[in-house]
Every structure is written in structure tokens, then in C-alpha cells.
Short mmCIF file of C-alpha atoms in Angstrom, two decimals:
data_model
loop_
_atom_site.label_atom_id
_atom_site.label_comp_id
_atom_site.label_asym_id
_atom_site.label_seq_id
_atom_site.Cartn_x
_atom_site.Cartn_y
_atom_site.Cartn_z
CA MET A 1 -95.12 101.47 28.87
CA LYS A 2 -93.80 102.20 25.38
CA ALA A 3 -95.65 105.52 25.13
CA PRO A 4 -93.00 107.71 26.76
CA VAL A 5 -90.37 106.29 24.43
CA ILE A 6 -92.51 107.05 21.39
CA VAL A 7 -93.28 110.55 22.61
CA ALA A 8 -89.58 111.13 23.22
CA ALA A 9 -88.75 109.83 19.75
CA CYS A 10 -91.39 112.07 18.20
CA ALA A 11 -90.12 115.05 20.14
CA GLY A 12 -86.62 114.25 18.83
CA LEU A 13 -87.88 114.10 15.25
CA ALA A 14 -89.88 117.27 15.76
CA ALA A 15 -86.74 118.96 16.96
CA LEU A 16 -84.90 117.73 13.86
CA ALA A 17 -87.72 118.92 11.62
CA LEU A 18 -87.67 122.28 13.39
CA ALA A 19 -83.96 122.61 12.84
CA GLY A 20 -84.49 121.92 9.11
CA ARG A 21 -87.28 124.35 8.36
CA PRO A 22 -87.87 126.67 11.28
CA ALA A 23 -90.40 129.05 9.71
CA ALA A 24 -92.72 126.57 8.02
CA VAL A 25 -92.75 124.01 10.78
CA GLY A 26 -93.32 126.70 13.38
CA ALA A 27 -96.45 127.88 11.60
CA GLN A 28 -97.59 124.34 11.04
CA GLY A 29 -96.97 123.45 14.70
CA ALA A 30 -99.22 126.33 15.71
CA ALA A 31 -102.00 125.07 13.43
CA SER A 32 -101.81 121.53 14.76
CA PRO A 33 -99.29 120.32 17.34
CA GLU A 34 -100.52 116.73 16.67
CA LEU A 35 -98.72 116.72 13.34
CA THR A 36 -95.31 116.76 14.95
CA THR A 37 -96.21 114.63 17.97
CA GLN A 38 -98.33 111.94 16.31
CA CYS A 39 -97.31 111.85 12.65
CA ALA A 40 -93.60 112.70 12.29
CA SER A 41 -92.48 109.26 13.49
CA CYS A 42 -93.76 107.77 10.21
CA HIS A 43 -93.91 110.73 7.79
CA ALA A 44 -91.21 113.15 6.64
CA LEU A 45 -92.65 116.65 7.16
CA ALA A 46 -89.61 118.44 5.77
CA LYS A 47 -87.59 117.55 2.65
CA PRO A 48 -85.16 114.82 3.77
CA THR A 49 -81.53 115.80 3.73
CA ASP A 50 -80.62 112.11 3.31
CA ALA A 51 -82.81 111.07 0.34
CA THR A 52 -81.07 107.71 -0.03
CA LEU A 53 -82.34 104.31 -1.14
CA ASP A 54 -81.88 103.11 2.45
CA ARG A 55 -84.25 105.79 3.64
CA LEU A 56 -86.91 104.52 1.23
CA TRP A 57 -86.49 101.01 2.64
CA SER A 58 -86.68 102.10 6.27
CA ARG A 59 -89.37 104.81 6.26
CA LYS A 60 -92.68 103.87 7.81
CA GLY A 61 -94.98 106.08 5.79
CA PRO A 62 -95.04 108.11 2.54
CA ASP A 63 -93.51 111.62 2.56
CA LEU A 64 -95.77 114.49 3.49
CA TRP A 65 -93.34 117.40 2.96
CA TYR A 66 -95.20 118.29 -0.25
CA ALA A 67 -98.73 117.58 1.13
CA GLY A 68 -99.75 121.17 0.48
CA ASP A 69 -99.10 120.74 -3.25
CA LYS A 70 -100.72 117.37 -3.39
CA PHE A 71 -104.02 116.96 -1.55
CA ASN A 72 -107.53 118.35 -1.74
CA ARG A 73 -108.63 119.49 1.71
CA ASP A 74 -112.05 117.74 1.68
CA TRP A 75 -110.43 114.40 0.91
CA LEU A 76 -107.79 114.86 3.64
CA VAL A 77 -110.34 115.69 6.31
CA ALA A 78 -112.49 112.65 5.42
CA TRP A 79 -109.58 110.23 4.97
CA LEU A 80 -107.85 111.10 8.26
CA GLN A 81 -111.10 110.11 10.07
CA ASN A 82 -111.66 107.03 8.02
CA PRO A 83 -108.47 105.90 6.24
CA THR A 84 -108.72 103.46 3.32
CA THR A 85 -105.90 101.63 1.52
CA ILE A 86 -104.08 103.76 -1.06
CA ARG A 87 -100.98 101.61 -1.60
CA PRO A 88 -102.11 97.97 -1.91
CA GLY A 89 -98.72 96.73 -0.70
CA GLY A 90 -98.18 99.31 2.04
CA VAL A 91 -95.54 102.02 1.90
CA LEU A 92 -93.02 99.52 0.37
CA TRP A 93 -94.76 96.71 -1.52
CA PHE A 94 -91.65 94.47 -1.42
CA LYS A 95 -91.97 94.00 2.32
CA HIS A 96 -95.41 92.42 1.90
CA ALA A 97 -94.82 90.48 -1.33
CA LYS A 98 -95.05 86.70 -1.38
CA PRO A 99 -93.62 84.66 -4.26
CA GLY A 100 -96.28 82.67 -6.08
CA ASP A 101 -97.77 81.13 -9.16
CA PRO A 102 -99.12 82.34 -11.60
CA ARG A 103 -97.71 85.49 -9.95
CA ASP A 104 -96.41 87.01 -6.72
CA THR A 105 -99.09 88.35 -4.40
CA ILE A 106 -99.40 90.88 -1.58
CA ASP A 107 -100.02 89.59 1.93
CA THR A 108 -102.83 92.14 2.44
CA ALA A 109 -103.50 91.03 6.01
CA ALA A 110 -100.01 92.18 6.97
CA VAL A 111 -100.41 95.69 5.50
CA GLU A 112 -100.70 98.07 8.47
CA LYS A 113 -103.98 99.94 9.18
CA HIS A 114 -103.65 103.72 9.45
CA PRO A 115 -104.35 105.48 12.78
CA LYS A 116 -107.64 107.45 12.87
CA VAL A 117 -108.38 110.86 14.32
CA ASP A 118 -111.65 112.68 15.21
CA ALA A 119 -113.26 115.33 13.02
CA ALA A 120 -111.87 118.35 14.86
CA THR A 121 -108.33 117.00 14.83
CA ALA A 122 -108.64 115.99 11.17
CA GLY A 123 -109.56 119.59 10.24
CA ARG A 124 -106.59 121.02 12.15
CA LEU A 125 -104.21 118.40 10.70
CA ALA A 126 -105.46 119.09 7.15
CA ASP A 127 -104.81 122.83 7.59
CA ALA A 128 -101.32 122.14 8.90
CA LEU A 129 -100.56 119.67 6.09
CA LEU A 130 -101.74 122.09 3.42
CA GLN A 131 -99.04 124.54 4.51
CA LEU A 132 -96.29 122.09 3.49
CA LYS A 133 -95.20 123.16 0.00
CA SER A 134 -92.27 121.90 -2.09
CA GLY A 135 -91.85 124.63 -4.69
CA LEU A 136 -91.88 121.81 -7.31
CA VAL A 137 -95.46 122.30 -8.45
CA THR A 138 -96.51 125.17 -10.73
CA ASP A 139 -100.05 126.53 -10.30
CA GLY A 140 -101.97 126.32 -13.57
CA ALA A 141 -99.60 123.76 -15.19
CA TYR A 142 -102.64 121.66 -16.02
CA ASN A 143 -104.95 123.12 -18.62
CA PRO A 144 -108.46 121.64 -18.28
CA ALA A 145 -109.38 122.84 -21.78
CA SER A 146 -107.03 120.20 -23.28
CA ALA A 147 -108.62 117.25 -21.50
CA ASN A 148 -109.58 114.30 -23.70
CA MET A 149 -110.87 111.31 -21.72
CA THR A 150 -110.67 108.75 -24.52
CA MET A 151 -107.07 109.59 -25.40
CA GLY A 152 -106.20 109.93 -21.72
CA LYS A 153 -107.49 106.49 -20.86
CA LEU A 154 -105.77 104.96 -23.89
CA ALA A 155 -102.45 106.51 -22.86
CA PHE A 156 -102.85 105.36 -19.27
CA SER A 157 -103.76 101.78 -19.94
CA LYS A 158 -102.07 100.98 -23.25
CA LEU A 159 -99.64 103.42 -24.84
CA ARG A 160 -97.76 104.65 -21.74
CA GLY A 161 -98.18 101.64 -19.48
CA CYS A 162 -99.22 103.48 -16.28
CA VAL A 163 -101.67 100.68 -15.54
CA ALA A 164 -98.65 98.37 -15.00
CA CYS A 165 -98.29 99.86 -11.52
CA HIS A 166 -101.47 101.87 -10.80
CA GLN A 167 -105.14 100.85 -10.56
CA ASP A 168 -107.49 103.20 -12.37
CA GLN A 169 -110.48 101.12 -11.28
CA ALA A 170 -110.66 99.16 -8.01
CA GLY A 171 -109.11 95.74 -8.74
CA GLN A 172 -107.75 96.67 -12.17
CA GLY A 173 -104.10 97.40 -12.61
CA GLY A 174 -100.72 96.90 -10.95
CA LEU A 175 -100.05 96.94 -7.22
CA SER A 176 -96.66 98.59 -6.63
CA GLY A 177 -97.89 102.19 -6.92
CA PRO A 178 -100.68 104.12 -5.18
CA GLU A 179 -104.20 103.50 -6.52
CA LEU A 180 -105.48 106.30 -8.70
CA TYR A 181 -109.15 105.37 -8.94
CA ASP A 182 -110.09 108.15 -6.50
CA ALA A 183 -107.34 110.52 -7.65
CA GLY A 184 -109.91 113.10 -8.72
CA ARG A 185 -110.99 113.60 -5.09
CA ARG A 186 -107.57 113.00 -3.53
CA LEU A 187 -105.05 114.84 -5.71
CA ARG A 188 -104.61 118.32 -7.17
CA ALA A 189 -104.20 118.39 -10.96
CA ASP A 190 -101.06 120.56 -10.89
CA TYR A 191 -99.39 117.99 -8.59
CA VAL A 192 -100.42 115.06 -10.84
CA ILE A 193 -98.79 116.67 -13.86
CA ALA A 194 -95.62 117.62 -11.95
CA TYR A 195 -95.26 114.15 -10.44
CA THR A 196 -95.91 112.35 -13.73
CA LYS A 197 -93.40 114.52 -15.54
CA ASN A 198 -90.57 113.81 -13.11
CA PRO A 199 -91.20 111.57 -10.08
CA GLN A 200 -87.49 111.73 -9.15
CA GLN A 201 -87.87 115.42 -8.26
CA PHE A 202 -89.95 114.25 -5.32
CA ASP A 203 -87.66 111.34 -4.51
CA PRO A 204 -84.53 110.49 -6.51
CA HIS A 205 -84.87 106.74 -5.74
CA VAL A 206 -88.61 106.13 -6.06
CA TRP A 207 -89.51 103.05 -8.12
CA MET A 208 -91.72 104.89 -10.59
CA PRO A 209 -89.51 105.25 -13.71
CA THR A 210 -89.12 108.67 -15.38
CA PRO A 211 -91.57 108.54 -18.27
CA THR A 212 -90.65 110.37 -21.46
CA LEU A 213 -93.89 112.14 -22.28
CA SER A 214 -94.75 115.03 -24.56
CA GLU A 215 -96.67 118.01 -23.16
CA PRO A 216 -99.97 116.90 -24.84
CA ASP A 217 -99.47 113.40 -23.38
CA LEU A 218 -98.95 114.88 -19.87
CA GLN A 219 -102.08 117.00 -20.24
CA ARG A 220 -104.22 114.05 -21.44
CA LEU A 221 -103.00 111.73 -18.73
CA THR A 222 -103.61 114.34 -16.05
CA GLY A 223 -107.11 115.08 -17.37
CA TYR A 224 -107.92 111.39 -17.19
CA ILE A 225 -106.41 110.84 -13.74
CA VAL A 226 -108.15 113.80 -12.09
CA SER A 227 -111.51 112.65 -13.55
CA LEU A 228 -111.26 109.34 -11.63
CA GLY A 229 -113.56 108.92 -8.67
CA LYS A 230 -115.46 112.16 -9.25
CA GLU A 231 -119.24 111.94 -8.87
CA ASP A 232 -120.03 114.14 -11.84
CA LYS A 233 -118.04 112.15 -14.41
CA MET B 1 -87.78 55.08 10.13
CA LEU B 2 -86.10 54.52 6.77
CA ARG B 3 -89.10 55.95 4.96
CA TYR B 4 -89.05 59.09 7.04
CA GLY B 5 -85.32 59.32 6.59
CA LEU B 6 -85.69 59.22 2.81
CA ALA B 7 -88.54 61.70 2.85
CA GLY B 8 -86.34 63.92 4.96
CA LEU B 9 -83.49 63.65 2.50
CA GLY B 10 -85.89 64.47 -0.30
CA LEU B 11 -87.05 67.56 1.54
CA VAL B 12 -83.52 68.70 2.09
CA ALA B 13 -82.70 68.22 -1.60
CA PHE B 14 -85.88 70.08 -2.53
CA GLY B 15 -84.97 72.90 -0.16
CA ALA B 16 -81.52 73.14 -1.69
CA ALA B 17 -83.04 73.25 -5.14
CA ILE B 18 -85.28 76.14 -4.13
CA ALA B 19 -82.36 77.94 -2.52
CA LEU B 20 -80.41 77.54 -5.78
CA HIS B 21 -83.26 79.04 -7.71
CA GLN B 22 -83.33 82.12 -5.48
CA PRO B 23 -80.19 84.04 -6.34
CA THR B 24 -81.70 86.96 -4.35
CA ALA B 25 -79.43 87.55 -1.40
CA ALA B 26 -78.11 84.14 -0.46
CA GLY B 27 -75.96 83.34 -3.53
CA ALA B 28 -74.79 86.91 -3.92
CA ALA B 29 -73.71 87.20 -0.31
CA GLU B 30 -69.98 86.76 -0.91
CA ASN B 31 -69.86 89.39 -3.67
CA PRO B 32 -70.72 92.91 -2.48
CA LYS B 33 -71.36 94.27 -5.97
CA LEU B 34 -73.83 91.47 -6.84
CA GLN B 35 -75.45 92.03 -3.45
CA ALA B 36 -75.87 95.76 -4.01
CA THR B 37 -77.30 95.14 -7.49
CA ALA B 38 -79.67 92.48 -6.11
CA HIS B 39 -81.00 95.19 -3.80
CA LEU B 40 -81.54 97.54 -6.79
CA TYR B 41 -83.31 94.69 -8.55
CA ASP B 42 -85.58 94.17 -5.55
CA THR B 43 -86.43 97.89 -5.53
CA TYR B 44 -87.00 98.50 -9.24
CA CYS B 45 -87.33 95.28 -11.24
CA ALA B 46 -88.96 92.70 -8.96
CA GLN B 47 -92.30 94.58 -9.03
CA CYS B 48 -92.70 93.23 -12.62
CA HIS B 49 -89.99 90.60 -13.04
CA GLY B 50 -90.83 88.90 -9.72
CA VAL B 51 -89.18 88.54 -6.31
CA GLN B 52 -87.77 85.27 -7.59
CA ARG B 53 -86.64 86.84 -10.92
CA ASN B 54 -88.99 84.49 -12.79
CA GLY B 55 -91.13 87.07 -14.58
CA LYS B 56 -94.06 86.75 -12.12
CA GLY B 57 -94.07 90.09 -10.31
CA ILE B 58 -97.10 91.49 -8.44
CA ASN B 59 -97.66 93.94 -11.29
CA THR B 60 -98.13 91.28 -13.97
CA VAL B 61 -101.81 91.38 -13.05
CA GLY B 62 -101.99 94.66 -15.04
CA LEU B 63 -99.64 93.74 -17.94
CA SER B 64 -100.75 92.74 -21.42
CA VAL B 65 -97.22 91.60 -22.29
CA GLN B 66 -95.48 89.40 -19.77
CA PRO B 67 -92.05 90.45 -18.46
CA ARG B 68 -88.99 88.43 -19.37
CA ASP B 69 -88.22 85.50 -17.05
CA HIS B 70 -84.68 86.42 -15.95
CA SER B 71 -84.00 82.95 -14.56
CA ASP B 72 -84.51 81.30 -17.99
CA THR B 73 -80.97 80.36 -19.06
CA VAL B 74 -81.81 79.59 -22.68
CA ALA B 75 -83.93 82.65 -23.39
CA MET B 76 -81.60 85.04 -21.55
CA SER B 77 -78.49 83.62 -23.27
CA SER B 78 -80.00 84.53 -26.59
CA LEU B 79 -80.01 88.30 -25.72
CA PRO B 80 -76.79 90.15 -26.57
CA ARG B 81 -75.45 92.20 -23.64
CA ALA B 82 -75.69 95.40 -25.65
CA GLN B 83 -79.40 94.82 -26.15
CA ILE B 84 -79.95 94.18 -22.45
CA VAL B 85 -78.11 97.41 -21.53
CA LYS B 86 -80.12 99.33 -24.13
CA ALA B 87 -83.46 97.90 -22.98
CA ILE B 88 -82.75 98.87 -19.36
CA THR B 89 -81.44 102.32 -20.27
CA GLU B 90 -83.97 103.38 -22.90
CA GLY B 91 -86.88 101.00 -22.38
CA GLY B 92 -88.34 98.04 -24.25
CA ALA B 93 -89.47 100.14 -27.24
CA SER B 94 -85.83 101.03 -28.06
CA VAL B 95 -85.10 97.35 -28.81
CA ASN B 96 -88.45 96.71 -30.57
CA LYS B 97 -89.95 95.11 -27.49
CA SER B 98 -92.95 96.19 -25.45
CA ALA B 99 -93.00 99.78 -24.06
CA LEU B 100 -94.28 98.23 -20.83
CA MET B 101 -90.58 97.64 -20.07
CA PRO B 102 -89.72 101.17 -18.83
CA SER B 103 -86.58 103.18 -19.34
CA TRP B 104 -84.44 103.43 -16.16
CA ALA B 105 -81.94 106.09 -17.23
CA GLY B 106 -83.55 108.59 -14.86
CA VAL B 107 -83.08 106.31 -11.82
CA LEU B 108 -79.98 104.17 -12.44
CA SER B 109 -76.54 105.47 -13.42
CA PRO B 110 -74.75 103.99 -16.50
CA ALA B 111 -72.43 102.12 -14.11
CA GLN B 112 -75.37 100.66 -12.20
CA ILE B 113 -76.94 99.53 -15.48
CA GLU B 114 -73.68 97.76 -16.48
CA ASP B 115 -73.69 96.10 -12.99
CA MET B 116 -77.29 95.09 -13.65
CA ALA B 117 -76.31 93.39 -16.92
CA ASP B 118 -73.60 91.45 -14.94
CA TYR B 119 -76.17 90.58 -12.30
CA LEU B 120 -78.68 89.29 -14.93
CA ALA B 121 -75.94 87.06 -16.37
CA TYR B 122 -75.44 85.70 -12.83
CA VAL B 123 -79.18 85.19 -12.26
CA CYS B 124 -79.76 83.25 -15.46
CA LYS B 125 -76.51 81.29 -14.99
CA CYS B 126 -75.75 82.27 -18.58
CA GLU B 127 -71.98 82.45 -18.04
CA GLN B 128 -71.87 78.76 -17.03
CA ALA B 129 -74.06 77.80 -19.99
CA LYS B 130 -71.59 79.22 -22.50
#
């Protein structure tokens, strides 16, 4: 009974998205109409014009308007068929936090499960998502030659405090940010460096602080993060 | 009957005590600025400093230095306001504390950071203590 309402709402959002970015969304719609009909109700597919704190509190899923800068295609296709938890507390951890002793915890049972799609749809959706680019990520910003795993890990877990909010191994690290223990399969290195340098470029109100990092620090951290979860480590 | 009545009273008193210790939204309700700052605290600070402002946030599982308990009247009263503002703006390292306390200058405006210092004084009931 609720289906027509949802479809109508999605169509409304799709129309809004179309109004915002006619060219890109048109192309993406052709690649996979499902993206606008089944995903836009929870995910921003175009850069929001109202990037307010209220929007962060009311959105139902993370933004996908920079998906093309962010994801590796193989990971996307596999994850859309068999989604796993990326953000331990859901899209906004606060909504699932319970006060406690010795510390607050996440009510994991209340964190929503992601809808699944079949293999053919996943492939089409991945192609459509990979067309969504932000212009904020520079190709080649990460230089693999400068990678140093020992220094990278030290910066991540001690010196720069990333581990406060991100897990670099399942079960180890903070819970308010996305896990990074499979970042090597999930994320593109040039996105990792751009996001780490200035998260507020992607959302001015996101609760990752702006770290003050030197270029060598950024390179080391990125080298470490994109090594995580890779088979050939 | 009397026993249940007393137990009931006890529960009510206990409930009130808990409510008093949660300056989150309830206590700040009358003051719009405190309320707006409480919302900022929920978004940015509670992840480490706890939804009850007691230093027990979900992220403390990954922290080698524990965040300040902002409800601790004695400990919070000992911090000068200028130091609190500096720690929030430039991070813990700028006041010789742990770098695990991040710098928020890229997210909060100077005015919002001043409001946050007011809010922290309200949370720890430091004004009354003085």
C-alpha cells in the first residue's frame, strides 16, 4: 500500500535531481534507471544545495554525488549484491548510541540493513554511480612511490589519532566514522587523500575534524589506508 | 502499601537525579542558544566525550588517552576559559594535552566556539560552584 507513495516520492526527488544537474543525471539515468527510482530516497545523487547541519541529521544514507571519485567498481558490484556494515553506528551514529558504563555503546540491532540487488542490476548501478564526479579529487594526487607502511600505521593509530573514529582492523578503533579495514578494496587512493586533507569540502558539517597534515603525512596515511584489506599485502 | 510508596518516591528522586545529570536537551530547553550549542555538542563532541557529557563516548574504545569528563565540576572549574577556547579551536596539542583532542576551527566558527565554552560552563555547573 505504501509502494505508490514511495515511488511518487522517488520520482519527485528524481525530478529535483534532474533539475539540479540535467546532463550528468540524464546520462546516469540511461545507464541505470534504478538509481533514481530505488536509491535517491536515501542518497544524494547531486551535490546538495542545502548542505546544512539539519540535512546531516535527517538524511537516510551517505551521499553518493561523488561516488565516481570514491569507489572501486569491483567492490561496488560485490557490495550492492551482498552489503556489509561500513558505518558501525549507521549513517548517523548518534541515533543509535546508548549511554553506558564504562562507555556508550551502539545498539547494533537497530542499525538498518541495506537493500540488496541482483548481479545484473548491481553492474548497471555501479556504472551509473561511477559517472558521479565531484571535481574535488585530483587524479594522481597519491604517489605510491612514497608509501611507508610502518610510518603510515604509526600516524594512523598514534600520532594523528585517526583510530579514534575509524577501525583499521575489524573490532579495533572508534565507531563514529566508516570502517577502513577494507578501504584498499573499497576506496580509490586519490579520493582517500582528498577526503583526509579536507573532509569539509565534501560536507561542511561532517563530524570528521579538519586534520592539519603535511604532504608527507597525507601520502603515508593514504598508502597505509589503501593497503588495508588487500589480499596481496 | 507504604513500602511501595517509599520505593516509588525513591524512584522518582532517582529519576530526577538522572534528569539533572543530563543537561542535554531538557535543561537547555528554555535557552535557545544553549539548545543550539547542545545540538553541536551532540554532533561533534559526544562521539568522544559521551552522550551524557561524562567522557564515555562510543569512540573511547579506540582512545589511549581518555577524554575530559565535562560534567566534572571540580576538574572543569580548574580550566581557564581561554585554555578551553584554545583547546577547541586548535586542538589538545596546543594546550600541551593529547593530540587526540582534535582542532575544530575548520568546522565551528569563533562565535560557536565561544558559545561552546559557555555551554561547557553550564554542563559542569561551574558558574554555580564559583
